[in-house]
Short mmCIF file of C-alpha atoms and ligand atoms in Angstrom, two decimals:
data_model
loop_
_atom_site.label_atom_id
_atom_site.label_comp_id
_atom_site.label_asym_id
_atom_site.label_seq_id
_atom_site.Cartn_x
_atom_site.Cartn_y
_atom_site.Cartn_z
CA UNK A 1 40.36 1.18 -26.48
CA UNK A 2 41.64 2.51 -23.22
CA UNK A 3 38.31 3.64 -21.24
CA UNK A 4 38.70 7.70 -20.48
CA UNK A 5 35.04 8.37 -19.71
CA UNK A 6 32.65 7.21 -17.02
CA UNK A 7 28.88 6.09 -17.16
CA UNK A 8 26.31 5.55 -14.47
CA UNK A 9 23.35 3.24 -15.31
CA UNK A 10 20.12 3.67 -12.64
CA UNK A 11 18.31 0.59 -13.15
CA UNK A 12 14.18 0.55 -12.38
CA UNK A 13 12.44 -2.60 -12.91
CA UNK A 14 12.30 -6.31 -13.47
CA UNK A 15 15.66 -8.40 -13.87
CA UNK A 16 14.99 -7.71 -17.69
CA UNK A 17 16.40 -4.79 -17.48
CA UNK A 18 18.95 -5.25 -14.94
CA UNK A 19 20.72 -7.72 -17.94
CA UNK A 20 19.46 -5.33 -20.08
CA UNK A 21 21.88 -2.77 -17.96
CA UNK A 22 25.16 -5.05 -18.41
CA UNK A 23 24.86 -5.59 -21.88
CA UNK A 24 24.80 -1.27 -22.06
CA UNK A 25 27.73 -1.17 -20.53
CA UNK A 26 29.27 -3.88 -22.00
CA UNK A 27 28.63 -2.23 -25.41
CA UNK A 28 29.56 1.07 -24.03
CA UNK A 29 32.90 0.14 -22.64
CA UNK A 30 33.96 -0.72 -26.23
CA UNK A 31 33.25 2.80 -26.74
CA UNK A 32 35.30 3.85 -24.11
CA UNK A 33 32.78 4.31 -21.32
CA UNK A 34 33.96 2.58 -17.64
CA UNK A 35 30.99 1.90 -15.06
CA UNK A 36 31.24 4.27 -12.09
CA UNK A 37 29.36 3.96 -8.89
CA UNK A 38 29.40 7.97 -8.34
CA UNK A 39 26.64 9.51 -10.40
CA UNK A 40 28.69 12.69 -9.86
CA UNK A 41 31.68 11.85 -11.72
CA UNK A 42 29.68 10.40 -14.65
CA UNK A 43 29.96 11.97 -18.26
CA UNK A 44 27.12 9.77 -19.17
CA UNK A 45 23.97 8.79 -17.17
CA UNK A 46 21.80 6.59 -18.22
CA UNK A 47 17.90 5.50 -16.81
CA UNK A 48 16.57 2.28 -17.60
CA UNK A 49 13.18 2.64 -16.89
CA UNK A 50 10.00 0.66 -16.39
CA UNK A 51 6.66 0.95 -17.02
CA UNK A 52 4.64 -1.67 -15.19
CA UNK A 53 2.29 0.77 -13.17
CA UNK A 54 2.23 4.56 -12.89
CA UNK A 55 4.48 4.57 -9.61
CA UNK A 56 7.46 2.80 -11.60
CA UNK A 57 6.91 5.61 -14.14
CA UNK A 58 6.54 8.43 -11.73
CA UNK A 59 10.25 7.23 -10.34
CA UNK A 60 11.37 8.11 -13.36
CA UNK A 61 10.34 11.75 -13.52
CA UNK A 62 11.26 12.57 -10.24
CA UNK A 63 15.14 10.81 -10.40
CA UNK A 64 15.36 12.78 -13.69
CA UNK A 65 13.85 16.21 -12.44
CA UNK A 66 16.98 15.52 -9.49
CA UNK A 67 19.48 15.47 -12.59
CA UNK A 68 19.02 18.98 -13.36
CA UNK A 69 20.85 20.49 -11.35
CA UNK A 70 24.42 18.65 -12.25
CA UNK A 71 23.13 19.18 -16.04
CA UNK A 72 23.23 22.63 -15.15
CA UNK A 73 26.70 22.18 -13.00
CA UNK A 74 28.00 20.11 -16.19
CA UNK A 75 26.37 21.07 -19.20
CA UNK A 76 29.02 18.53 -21.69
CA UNK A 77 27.07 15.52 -19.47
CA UNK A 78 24.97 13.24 -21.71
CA UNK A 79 21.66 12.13 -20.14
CA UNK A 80 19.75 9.44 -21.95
CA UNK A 81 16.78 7.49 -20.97
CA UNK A 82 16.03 3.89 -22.06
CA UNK A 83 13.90 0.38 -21.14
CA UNK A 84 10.28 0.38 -20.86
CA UNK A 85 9.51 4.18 -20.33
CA UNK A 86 11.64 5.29 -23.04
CA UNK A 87 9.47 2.86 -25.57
CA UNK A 88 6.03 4.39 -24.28
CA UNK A 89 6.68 7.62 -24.45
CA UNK A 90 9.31 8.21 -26.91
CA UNK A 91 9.67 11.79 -28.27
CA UNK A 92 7.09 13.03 -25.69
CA UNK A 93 9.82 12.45 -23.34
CA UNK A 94 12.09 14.70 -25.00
CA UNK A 95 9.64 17.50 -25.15
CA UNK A 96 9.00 17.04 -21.70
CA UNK A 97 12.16 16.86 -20.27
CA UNK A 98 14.87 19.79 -21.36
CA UNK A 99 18.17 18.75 -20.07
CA UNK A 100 17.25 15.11 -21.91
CA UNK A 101 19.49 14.49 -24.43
CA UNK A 102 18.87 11.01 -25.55
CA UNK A 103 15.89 8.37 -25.82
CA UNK A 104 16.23 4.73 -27.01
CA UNK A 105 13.55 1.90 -26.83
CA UNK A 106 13.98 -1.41 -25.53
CA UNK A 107 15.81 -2.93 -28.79
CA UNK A 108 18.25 0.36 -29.18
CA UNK A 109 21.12 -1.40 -26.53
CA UNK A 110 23.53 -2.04 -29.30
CA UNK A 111 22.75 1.14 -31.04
CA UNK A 112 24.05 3.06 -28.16
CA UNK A 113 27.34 4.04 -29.15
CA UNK A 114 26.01 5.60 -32.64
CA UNK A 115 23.09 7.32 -30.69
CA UNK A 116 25.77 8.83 -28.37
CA UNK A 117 27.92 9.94 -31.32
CA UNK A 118 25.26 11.44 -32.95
CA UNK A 119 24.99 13.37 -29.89
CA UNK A 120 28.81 13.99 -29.31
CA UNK A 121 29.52 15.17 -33.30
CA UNK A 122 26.52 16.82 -34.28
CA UNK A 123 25.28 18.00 -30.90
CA UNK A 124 21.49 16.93 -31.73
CA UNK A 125 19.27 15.73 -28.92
CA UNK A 126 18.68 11.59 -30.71
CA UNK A 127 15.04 9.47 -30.31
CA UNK A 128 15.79 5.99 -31.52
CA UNK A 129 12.37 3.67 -30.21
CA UNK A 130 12.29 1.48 -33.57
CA UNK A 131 11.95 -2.25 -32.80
CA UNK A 132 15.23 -4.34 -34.18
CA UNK A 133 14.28 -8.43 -34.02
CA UNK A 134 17.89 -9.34 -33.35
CA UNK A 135 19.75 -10.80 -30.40
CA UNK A 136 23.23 -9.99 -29.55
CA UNK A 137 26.06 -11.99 -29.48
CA UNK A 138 26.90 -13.83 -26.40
CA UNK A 139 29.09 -11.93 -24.14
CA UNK A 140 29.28 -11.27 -20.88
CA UNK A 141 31.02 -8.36 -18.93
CA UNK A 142 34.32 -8.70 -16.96
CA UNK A 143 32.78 -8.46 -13.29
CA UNK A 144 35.23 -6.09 -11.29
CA UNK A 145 34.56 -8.54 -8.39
CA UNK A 146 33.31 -12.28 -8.77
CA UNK A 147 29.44 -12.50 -9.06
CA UNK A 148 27.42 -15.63 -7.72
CA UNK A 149 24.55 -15.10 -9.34
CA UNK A 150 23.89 -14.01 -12.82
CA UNK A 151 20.71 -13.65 -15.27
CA UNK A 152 20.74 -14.88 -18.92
CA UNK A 153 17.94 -13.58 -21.27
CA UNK A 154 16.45 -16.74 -23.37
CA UNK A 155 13.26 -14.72 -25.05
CA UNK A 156 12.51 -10.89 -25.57
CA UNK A 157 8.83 -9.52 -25.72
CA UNK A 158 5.38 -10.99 -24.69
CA UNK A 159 2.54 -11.71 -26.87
CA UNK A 160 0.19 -12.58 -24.74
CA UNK A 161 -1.69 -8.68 -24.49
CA UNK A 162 -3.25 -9.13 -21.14
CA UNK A 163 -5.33 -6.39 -20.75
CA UNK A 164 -4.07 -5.00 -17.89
CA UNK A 165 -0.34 -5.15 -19.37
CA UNK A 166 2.50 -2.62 -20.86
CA UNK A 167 4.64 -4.87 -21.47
CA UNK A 168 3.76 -6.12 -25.39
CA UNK A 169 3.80 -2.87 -25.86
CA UNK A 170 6.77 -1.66 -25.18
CA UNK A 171 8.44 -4.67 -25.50
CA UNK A 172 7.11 -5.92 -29.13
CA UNK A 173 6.37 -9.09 -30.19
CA UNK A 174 8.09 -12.38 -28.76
CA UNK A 175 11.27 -13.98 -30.18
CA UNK A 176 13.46 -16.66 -28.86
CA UNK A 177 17.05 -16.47 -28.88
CA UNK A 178 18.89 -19.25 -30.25
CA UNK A 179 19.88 -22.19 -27.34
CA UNK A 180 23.49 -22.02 -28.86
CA UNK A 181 24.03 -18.63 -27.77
CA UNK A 182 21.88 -19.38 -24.42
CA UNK A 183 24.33 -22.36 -23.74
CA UNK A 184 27.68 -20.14 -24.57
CA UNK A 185 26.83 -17.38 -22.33
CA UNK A 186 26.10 -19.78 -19.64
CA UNK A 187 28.89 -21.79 -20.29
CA UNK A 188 31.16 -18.51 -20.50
CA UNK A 189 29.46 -17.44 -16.90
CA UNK A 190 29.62 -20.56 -15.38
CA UNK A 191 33.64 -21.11 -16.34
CA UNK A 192 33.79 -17.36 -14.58
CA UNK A 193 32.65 -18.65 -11.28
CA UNK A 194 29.31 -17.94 -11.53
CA UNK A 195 27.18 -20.78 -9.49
CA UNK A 196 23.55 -19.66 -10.12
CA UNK A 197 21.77 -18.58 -13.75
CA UNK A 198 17.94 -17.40 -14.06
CA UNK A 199 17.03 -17.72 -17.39
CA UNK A 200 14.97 -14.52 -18.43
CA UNK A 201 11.47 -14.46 -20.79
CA UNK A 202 8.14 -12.81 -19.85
CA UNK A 203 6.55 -16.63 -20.75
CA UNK A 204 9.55 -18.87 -20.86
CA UNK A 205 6.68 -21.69 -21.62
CA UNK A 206 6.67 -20.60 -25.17
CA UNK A 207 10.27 -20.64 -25.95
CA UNK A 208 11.34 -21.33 -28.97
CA UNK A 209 7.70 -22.70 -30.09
CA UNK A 210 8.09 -19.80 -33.53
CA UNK A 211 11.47 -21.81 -34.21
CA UNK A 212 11.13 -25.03 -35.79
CA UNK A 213 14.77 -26.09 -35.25
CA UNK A 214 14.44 -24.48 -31.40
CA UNK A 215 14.40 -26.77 -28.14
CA UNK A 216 11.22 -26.64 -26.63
CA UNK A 217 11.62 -24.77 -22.91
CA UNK A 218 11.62 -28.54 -20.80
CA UNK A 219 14.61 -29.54 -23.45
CA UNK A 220 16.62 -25.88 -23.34
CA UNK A 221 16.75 -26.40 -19.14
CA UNK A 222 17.88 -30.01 -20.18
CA UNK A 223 20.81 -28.54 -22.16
CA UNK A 224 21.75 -25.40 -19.57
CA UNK A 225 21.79 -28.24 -16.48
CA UNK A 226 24.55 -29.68 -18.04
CA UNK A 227 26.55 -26.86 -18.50
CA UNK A 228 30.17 -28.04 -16.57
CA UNK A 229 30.27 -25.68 -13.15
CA UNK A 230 26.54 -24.82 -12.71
CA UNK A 231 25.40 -25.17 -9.10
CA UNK A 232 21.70 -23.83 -9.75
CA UNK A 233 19.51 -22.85 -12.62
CA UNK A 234 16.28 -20.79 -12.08
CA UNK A 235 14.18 -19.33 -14.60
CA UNK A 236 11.18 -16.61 -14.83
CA UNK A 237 8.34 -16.13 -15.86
CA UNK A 238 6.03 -19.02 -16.50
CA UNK A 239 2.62 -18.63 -17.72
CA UNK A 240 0.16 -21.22 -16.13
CA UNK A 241 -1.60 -21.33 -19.37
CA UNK A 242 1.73 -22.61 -21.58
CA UNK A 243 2.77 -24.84 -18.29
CA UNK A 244 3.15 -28.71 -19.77
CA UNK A 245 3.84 -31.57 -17.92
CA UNK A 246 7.09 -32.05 -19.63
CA UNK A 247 8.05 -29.10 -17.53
CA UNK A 248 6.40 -30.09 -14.33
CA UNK A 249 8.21 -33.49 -15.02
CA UNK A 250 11.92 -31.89 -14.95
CA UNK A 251 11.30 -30.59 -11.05
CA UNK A 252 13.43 -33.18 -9.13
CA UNK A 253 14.94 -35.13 -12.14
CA UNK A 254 17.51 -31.74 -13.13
CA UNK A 255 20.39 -31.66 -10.68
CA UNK A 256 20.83 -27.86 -11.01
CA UNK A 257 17.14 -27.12 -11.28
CA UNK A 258 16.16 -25.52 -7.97
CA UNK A 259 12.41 -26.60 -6.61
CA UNK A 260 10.68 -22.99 -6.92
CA UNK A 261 8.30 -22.36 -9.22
CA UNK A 262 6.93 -18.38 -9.49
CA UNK A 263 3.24 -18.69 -11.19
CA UNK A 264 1.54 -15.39 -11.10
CA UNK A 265 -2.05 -16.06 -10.97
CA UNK A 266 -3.60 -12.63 -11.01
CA UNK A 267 -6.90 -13.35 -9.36
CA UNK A 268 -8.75 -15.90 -7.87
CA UNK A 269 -11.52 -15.24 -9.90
CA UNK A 270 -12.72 -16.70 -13.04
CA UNK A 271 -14.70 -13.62 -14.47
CA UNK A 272 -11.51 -11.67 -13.59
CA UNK A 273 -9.56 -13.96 -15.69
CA UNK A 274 -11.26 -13.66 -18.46
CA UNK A 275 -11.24 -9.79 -18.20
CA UNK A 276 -7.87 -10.15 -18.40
CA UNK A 277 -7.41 -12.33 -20.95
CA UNK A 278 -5.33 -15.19 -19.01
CA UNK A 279 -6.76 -17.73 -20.97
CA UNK A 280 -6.84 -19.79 -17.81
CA UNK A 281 -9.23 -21.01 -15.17
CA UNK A 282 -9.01 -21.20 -11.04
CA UNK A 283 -9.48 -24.90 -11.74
CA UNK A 284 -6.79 -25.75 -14.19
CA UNK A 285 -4.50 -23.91 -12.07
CA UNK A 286 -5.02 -25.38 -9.26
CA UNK A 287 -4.78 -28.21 -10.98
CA UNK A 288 -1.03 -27.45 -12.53
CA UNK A 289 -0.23 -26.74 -8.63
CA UNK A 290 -1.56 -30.32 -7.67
CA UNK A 291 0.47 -31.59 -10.18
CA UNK A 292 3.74 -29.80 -9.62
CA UNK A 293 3.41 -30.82 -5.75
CA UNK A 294 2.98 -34.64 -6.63
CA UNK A 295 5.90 -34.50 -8.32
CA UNK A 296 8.11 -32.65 -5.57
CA UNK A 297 6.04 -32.14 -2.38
CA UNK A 298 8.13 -29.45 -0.86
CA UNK A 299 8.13 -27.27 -4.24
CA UNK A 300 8.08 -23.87 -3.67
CA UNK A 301 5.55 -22.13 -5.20
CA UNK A 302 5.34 -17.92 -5.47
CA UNK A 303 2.83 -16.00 -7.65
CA UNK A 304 1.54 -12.23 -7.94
CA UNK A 305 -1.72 -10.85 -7.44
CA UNK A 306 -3.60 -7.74 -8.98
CA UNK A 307 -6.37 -6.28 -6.80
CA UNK A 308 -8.61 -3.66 -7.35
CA UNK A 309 -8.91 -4.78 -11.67
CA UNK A 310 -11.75 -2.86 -13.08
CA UNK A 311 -15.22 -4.66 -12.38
CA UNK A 312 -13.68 -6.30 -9.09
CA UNK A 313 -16.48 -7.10 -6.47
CA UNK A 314 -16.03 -7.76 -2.96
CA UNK A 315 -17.20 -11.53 -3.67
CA UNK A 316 -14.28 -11.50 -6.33
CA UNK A 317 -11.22 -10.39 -3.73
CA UNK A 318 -13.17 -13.34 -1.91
CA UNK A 319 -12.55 -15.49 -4.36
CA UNK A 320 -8.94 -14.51 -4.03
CA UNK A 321 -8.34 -14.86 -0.43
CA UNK A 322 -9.84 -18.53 -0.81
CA UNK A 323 -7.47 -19.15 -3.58
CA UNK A 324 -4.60 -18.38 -1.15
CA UNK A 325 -5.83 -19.62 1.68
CA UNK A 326 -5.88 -23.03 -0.69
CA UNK A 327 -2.86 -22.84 -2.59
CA UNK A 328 -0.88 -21.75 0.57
CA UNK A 329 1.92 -19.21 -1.44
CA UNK A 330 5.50 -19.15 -0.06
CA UNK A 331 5.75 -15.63 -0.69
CA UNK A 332 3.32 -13.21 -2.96
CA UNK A 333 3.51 -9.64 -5.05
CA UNK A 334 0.72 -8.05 -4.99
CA UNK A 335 -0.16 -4.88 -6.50
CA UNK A 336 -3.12 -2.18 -7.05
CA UNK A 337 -4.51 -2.52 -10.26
CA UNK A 338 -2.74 0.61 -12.11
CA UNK A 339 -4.18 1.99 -15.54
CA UNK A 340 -1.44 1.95 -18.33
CA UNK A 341 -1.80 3.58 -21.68
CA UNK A 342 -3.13 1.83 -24.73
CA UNK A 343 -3.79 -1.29 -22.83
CA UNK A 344 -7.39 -2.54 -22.89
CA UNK A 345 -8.23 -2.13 -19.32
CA UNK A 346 -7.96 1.14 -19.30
CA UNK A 347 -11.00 1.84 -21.84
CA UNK A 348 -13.09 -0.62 -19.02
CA UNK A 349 -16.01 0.84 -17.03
CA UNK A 350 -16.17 0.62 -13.74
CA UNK A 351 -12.60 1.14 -11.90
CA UNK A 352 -12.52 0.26 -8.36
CA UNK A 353 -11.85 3.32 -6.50
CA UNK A 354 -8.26 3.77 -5.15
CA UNK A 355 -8.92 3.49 -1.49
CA UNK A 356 -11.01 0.58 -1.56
CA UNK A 357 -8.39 -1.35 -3.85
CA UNK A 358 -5.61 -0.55 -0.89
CA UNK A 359 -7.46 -1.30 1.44
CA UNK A 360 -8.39 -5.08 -0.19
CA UNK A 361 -4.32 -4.97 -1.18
CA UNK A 362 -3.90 -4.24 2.51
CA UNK A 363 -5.96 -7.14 3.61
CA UNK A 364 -4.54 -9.52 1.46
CA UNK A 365 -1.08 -8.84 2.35
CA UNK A 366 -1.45 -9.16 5.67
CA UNK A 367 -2.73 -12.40 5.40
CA UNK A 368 0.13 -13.69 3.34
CA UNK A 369 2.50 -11.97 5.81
CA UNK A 370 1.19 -15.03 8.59
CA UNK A 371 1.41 -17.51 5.49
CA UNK A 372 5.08 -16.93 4.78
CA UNK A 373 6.07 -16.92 8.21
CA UNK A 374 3.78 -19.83 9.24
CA UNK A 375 5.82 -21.75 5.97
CA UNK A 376 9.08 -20.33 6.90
CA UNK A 377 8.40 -21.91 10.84
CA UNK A 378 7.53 -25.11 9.29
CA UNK A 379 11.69 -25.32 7.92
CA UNK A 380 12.06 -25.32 11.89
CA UNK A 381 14.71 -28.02 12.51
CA UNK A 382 15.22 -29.24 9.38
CA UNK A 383 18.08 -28.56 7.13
CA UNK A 384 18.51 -26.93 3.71
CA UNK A 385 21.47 -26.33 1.49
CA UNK A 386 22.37 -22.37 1.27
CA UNK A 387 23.97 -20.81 -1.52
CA UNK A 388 26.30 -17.90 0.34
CA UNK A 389 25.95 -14.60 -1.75
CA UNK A 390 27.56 -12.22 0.79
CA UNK A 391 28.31 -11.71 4.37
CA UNK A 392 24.85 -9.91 6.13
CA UNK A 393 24.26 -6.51 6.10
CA UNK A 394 23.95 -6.29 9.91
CA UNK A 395 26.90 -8.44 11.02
CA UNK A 396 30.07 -9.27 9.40
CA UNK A 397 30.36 -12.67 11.07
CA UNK A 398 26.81 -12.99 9.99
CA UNK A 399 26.29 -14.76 6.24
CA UNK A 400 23.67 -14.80 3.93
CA UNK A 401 22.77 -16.80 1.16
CA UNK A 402 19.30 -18.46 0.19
CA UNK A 403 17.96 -22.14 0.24
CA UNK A 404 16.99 -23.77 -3.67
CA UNK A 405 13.49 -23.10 -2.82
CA UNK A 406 14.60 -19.43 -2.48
CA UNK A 407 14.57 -17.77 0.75
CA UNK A 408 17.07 -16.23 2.55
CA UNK A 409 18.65 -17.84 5.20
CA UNK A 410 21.59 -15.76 7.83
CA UNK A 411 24.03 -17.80 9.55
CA UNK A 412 27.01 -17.51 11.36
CA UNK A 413 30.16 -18.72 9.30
CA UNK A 414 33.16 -18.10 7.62
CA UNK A 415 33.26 -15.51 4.76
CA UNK A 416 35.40 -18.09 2.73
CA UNK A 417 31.97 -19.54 2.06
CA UNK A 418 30.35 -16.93 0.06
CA UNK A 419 30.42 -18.16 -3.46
CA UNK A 420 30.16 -21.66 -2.00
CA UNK A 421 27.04 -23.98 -0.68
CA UNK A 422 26.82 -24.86 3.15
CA UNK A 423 23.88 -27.51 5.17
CA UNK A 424 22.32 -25.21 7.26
CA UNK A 425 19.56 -26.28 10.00
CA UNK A 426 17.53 -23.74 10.76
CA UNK A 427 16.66 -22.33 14.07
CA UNK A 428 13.98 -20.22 13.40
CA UNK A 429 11.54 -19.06 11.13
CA UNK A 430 10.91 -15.01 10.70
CA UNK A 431 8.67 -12.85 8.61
CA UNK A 432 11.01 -12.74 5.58
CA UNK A 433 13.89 -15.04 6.10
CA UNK A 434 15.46 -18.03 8.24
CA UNK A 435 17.49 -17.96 10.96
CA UNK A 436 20.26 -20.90 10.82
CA UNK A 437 23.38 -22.60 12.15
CA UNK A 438 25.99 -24.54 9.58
CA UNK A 439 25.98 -28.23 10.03
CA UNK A 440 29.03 -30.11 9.22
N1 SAH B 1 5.32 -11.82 -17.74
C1 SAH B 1 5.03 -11.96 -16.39
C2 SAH B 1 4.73 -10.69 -15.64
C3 SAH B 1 5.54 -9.48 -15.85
S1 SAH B 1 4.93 -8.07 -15.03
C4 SAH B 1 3.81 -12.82 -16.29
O1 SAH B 1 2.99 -12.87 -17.16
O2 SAH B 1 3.65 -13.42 -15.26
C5 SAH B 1 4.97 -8.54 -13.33
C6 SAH B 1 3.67 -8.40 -12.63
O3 SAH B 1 3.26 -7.06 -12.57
C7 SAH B 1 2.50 -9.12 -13.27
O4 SAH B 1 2.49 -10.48 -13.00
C8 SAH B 1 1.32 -8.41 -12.65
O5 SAH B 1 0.93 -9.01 -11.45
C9 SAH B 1 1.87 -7.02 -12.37
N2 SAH B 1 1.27 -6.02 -13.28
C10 SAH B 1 1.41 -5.95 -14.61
N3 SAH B 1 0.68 -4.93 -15.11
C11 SAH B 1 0.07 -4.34 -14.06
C12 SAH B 1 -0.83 -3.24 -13.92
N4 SAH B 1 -1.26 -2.55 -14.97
N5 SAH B 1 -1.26 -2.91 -12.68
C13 SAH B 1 -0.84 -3.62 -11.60
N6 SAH B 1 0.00 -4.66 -11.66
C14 SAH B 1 0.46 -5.02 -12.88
FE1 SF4 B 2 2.27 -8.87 -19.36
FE2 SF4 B 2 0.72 -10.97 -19.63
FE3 SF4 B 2 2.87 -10.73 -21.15
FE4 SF4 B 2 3.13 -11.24 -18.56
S1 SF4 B 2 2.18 -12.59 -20.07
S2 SF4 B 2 4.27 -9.74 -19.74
S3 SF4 B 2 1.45 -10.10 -17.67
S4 SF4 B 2 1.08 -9.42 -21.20
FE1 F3S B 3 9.05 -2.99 -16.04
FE2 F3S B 3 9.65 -3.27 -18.55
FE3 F3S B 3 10.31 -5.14 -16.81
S1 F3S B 3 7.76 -2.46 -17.78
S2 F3S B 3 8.72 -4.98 -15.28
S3 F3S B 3 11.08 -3.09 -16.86
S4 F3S B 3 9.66 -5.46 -18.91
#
């Protein structure tokens, strides 16, 4: 069908959702729908939202309170709201909301262009939050300009309910999706010029383990690394408690397999933990970090951090800023604890007051801010192997790219590279990035 009408997607959120975002308008375009970068020009705008604290959520409000005026200007524009958001609050957002006209759940993607003629024919406002166990087929969406770097979904949902977490909520319950159609749509993506894949899953240690036919997660990145084209394969998140050796044991022995692992710990604190259900102990992670660093010393290893969980004592952030003064992170989130409905935290006693949770948060990150850099300064005079993924903001003769351990590196250099690797030796180390010059 020849595309007449234009959507604009605002994506919030986690990488989730940003596939989540091409596979709407992949569906969409069938319906006749073509992506537009002008919000102005759209007759359909969608939000795909996310939930993790009460800032992400509050985006959403205010970027939809913004809309009302073109509703007003435009009154045949559609305005839907999906992802994480739309799940929690469901009809309430309706209500809330006036010039809303449509809310779907996380598992309503491919139910899109029935929602939307619902809304077209019969000029109802549509809810649709029902949970759908399915996975799509594998396809991909024509880029408009070649992409380097693309994200492939192997899992939906978490079942792991830590206490301080939305996301089995509004996600449901965890399924794996077939390695066949995993393999296709990297195959397909890789074929299309695509050099790097992150494979997506809130805990992509448990893949496929409610499968009994399924490759276990260690034998899946076995399968994608020899997928013809593939320069680098990523993959997020990974649960220290689900972490097996057969995993650590893949680090240096898969070609594509970049050495960065992200870990998120939480807390260096054992009571902590438990509060929030990790299943996990300081020891046995530090342990799996040991482990991962015998088997490729210069591993890069990231993580996030909650401060400020209810209960939290000034010996526990202690306990924290030991475990990263030990563990030594290349780069950290970390986030105020933030109360999210229905999850078990919230009914705890004892909240740590907002301004003393910053101002730990506050500490903490500027202690990791010397980390990085001192880490970053240690790559002084060494060299790595850059993936270009455009020419620099700043400077057009500038490039930028990032190493397999994942940091950005600029250099000077042709802008026939981007898409391509270059050696790199770097010149200096800064707060967020590397400074380099190509090597021949
Ligand atoms: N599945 C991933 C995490 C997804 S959410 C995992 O288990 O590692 C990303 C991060 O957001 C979490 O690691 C956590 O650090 C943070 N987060 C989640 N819920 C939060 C909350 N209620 N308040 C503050 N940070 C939160
Ligand atoms: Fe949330 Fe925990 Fe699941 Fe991660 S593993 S998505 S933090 S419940
Ligand atoms: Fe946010 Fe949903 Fe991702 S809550 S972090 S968009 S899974």
């Amino acid at each position: 069908m020849l595309a007449e009408k234009k959507l604009y997607i605002a994506t919030f959120g986690c990488q989730m959702n940003e596939y989540d975002s091409e596979k709407m308008a992949l569906v969409l375009h069938e319906s006749g729908y073509d992506l537009t970068p002008d919000m102005e020009l759209a007759d359909l705008i969608l939000l795909n939202t996310c939930s993790i604290r009460d800032k992400a959520q509050q985006k959403v409000y205010s970027f939809l309170g913004r809309l009302h005026r073109l509703k007003e200007q435009k009154p045949e524009l559609i305005i839907g709201v999906g992802g994480c958001v739309a799940q929690q609050e469901g009809v309430r957002l309706l209500k809330r909301v006036p010039h809303l006209d449509l809310v779907f759940g996380t598992h309503g993607i491919y139910r899109l262009p029935d929602l939307i003629t619902r809304i077209l024919v019969k000029g109802e406002r549509v809810v649709d939050t029902d949970f759908h166990y399915s996975f799509p087929p594998p396809t991909t969406i024509k880029a408009t300009r070649p992409r380097i770097k693309a994200t492939v979904t192997i899992m939906q949902g978490c079942n792991n309910f830590c206490t301080y977490c939305i996301v089995p909520y509004v996600r449901g319950r965890e399924i794996s999706r077939p390695s066949r159609d995993i393999l296709k749509e990297v195959t397909g993506l890789a074929s299309s010029g695509v050099a790097e894949v992150t494979l997506l899953g809130q805990n992509v240690n448990s893949y496929g383990v409610e499968q009994p036919d399924s490759p276990s997660f260690p034998e899946l990145l076995k399968q994608v690394d020899a997928v013809p084209n593939l320069l680098r394969l990523r993959f997020t998140t990974s649960h220290p408690k689900d972490l097996s050796a057969e995993l650590i044991a893949t680090y240096g022995t898969l070609k594509t397999l970049c050495e960065h692992i992200h870990l998120p710990v939480q807390t260096g604190s054992d009571r902590i933990l438990r509060m929030m259900n990790r299943n996990y102990t300081i020891e046995s992670y530090l342990n799996i970090i040991k482990a991962l660093r015998r088997q490729f010393p210069t591993l890069a290893v990231t993580s996030d951090v909650i401060v400020g969980f209810p209960t939290e004592t000034a010996a526990d952030f202690d306990n924290t800023m030991a475990l990263i003064e030990e563990i030594r992170f290349d780069s950290l989130f970390s986030f105020c604890y933030s109360d999210r409905p229905g999850t078990k935290a919230t009914r705890l006693p004892d909240k740590v007051p907002f301004e003393e949770a910053a101002r730990r948060l506050a500490i903490l990150q500027d202690r990791q801010k010397e980390i990085t850099l001192e880490k970053n300064q240690a790559l002084e005079g060494g060299e790595v192997e850059v993936l270009v993924e455009a020419l620099s903001k700043k400077s057009d003769s500038m490039l930028q790219g990032r190493t397999r351990s994942n940091k950005v590196v600029n250099f000077m250099g042709s802008p026939d590279l981007v898409g391509h690797t270059a050696m790199v030796k770097v010149l200096e180390g800064r707060p967020n990035s590397l400074l380099g010059r190509q090597v021949e």
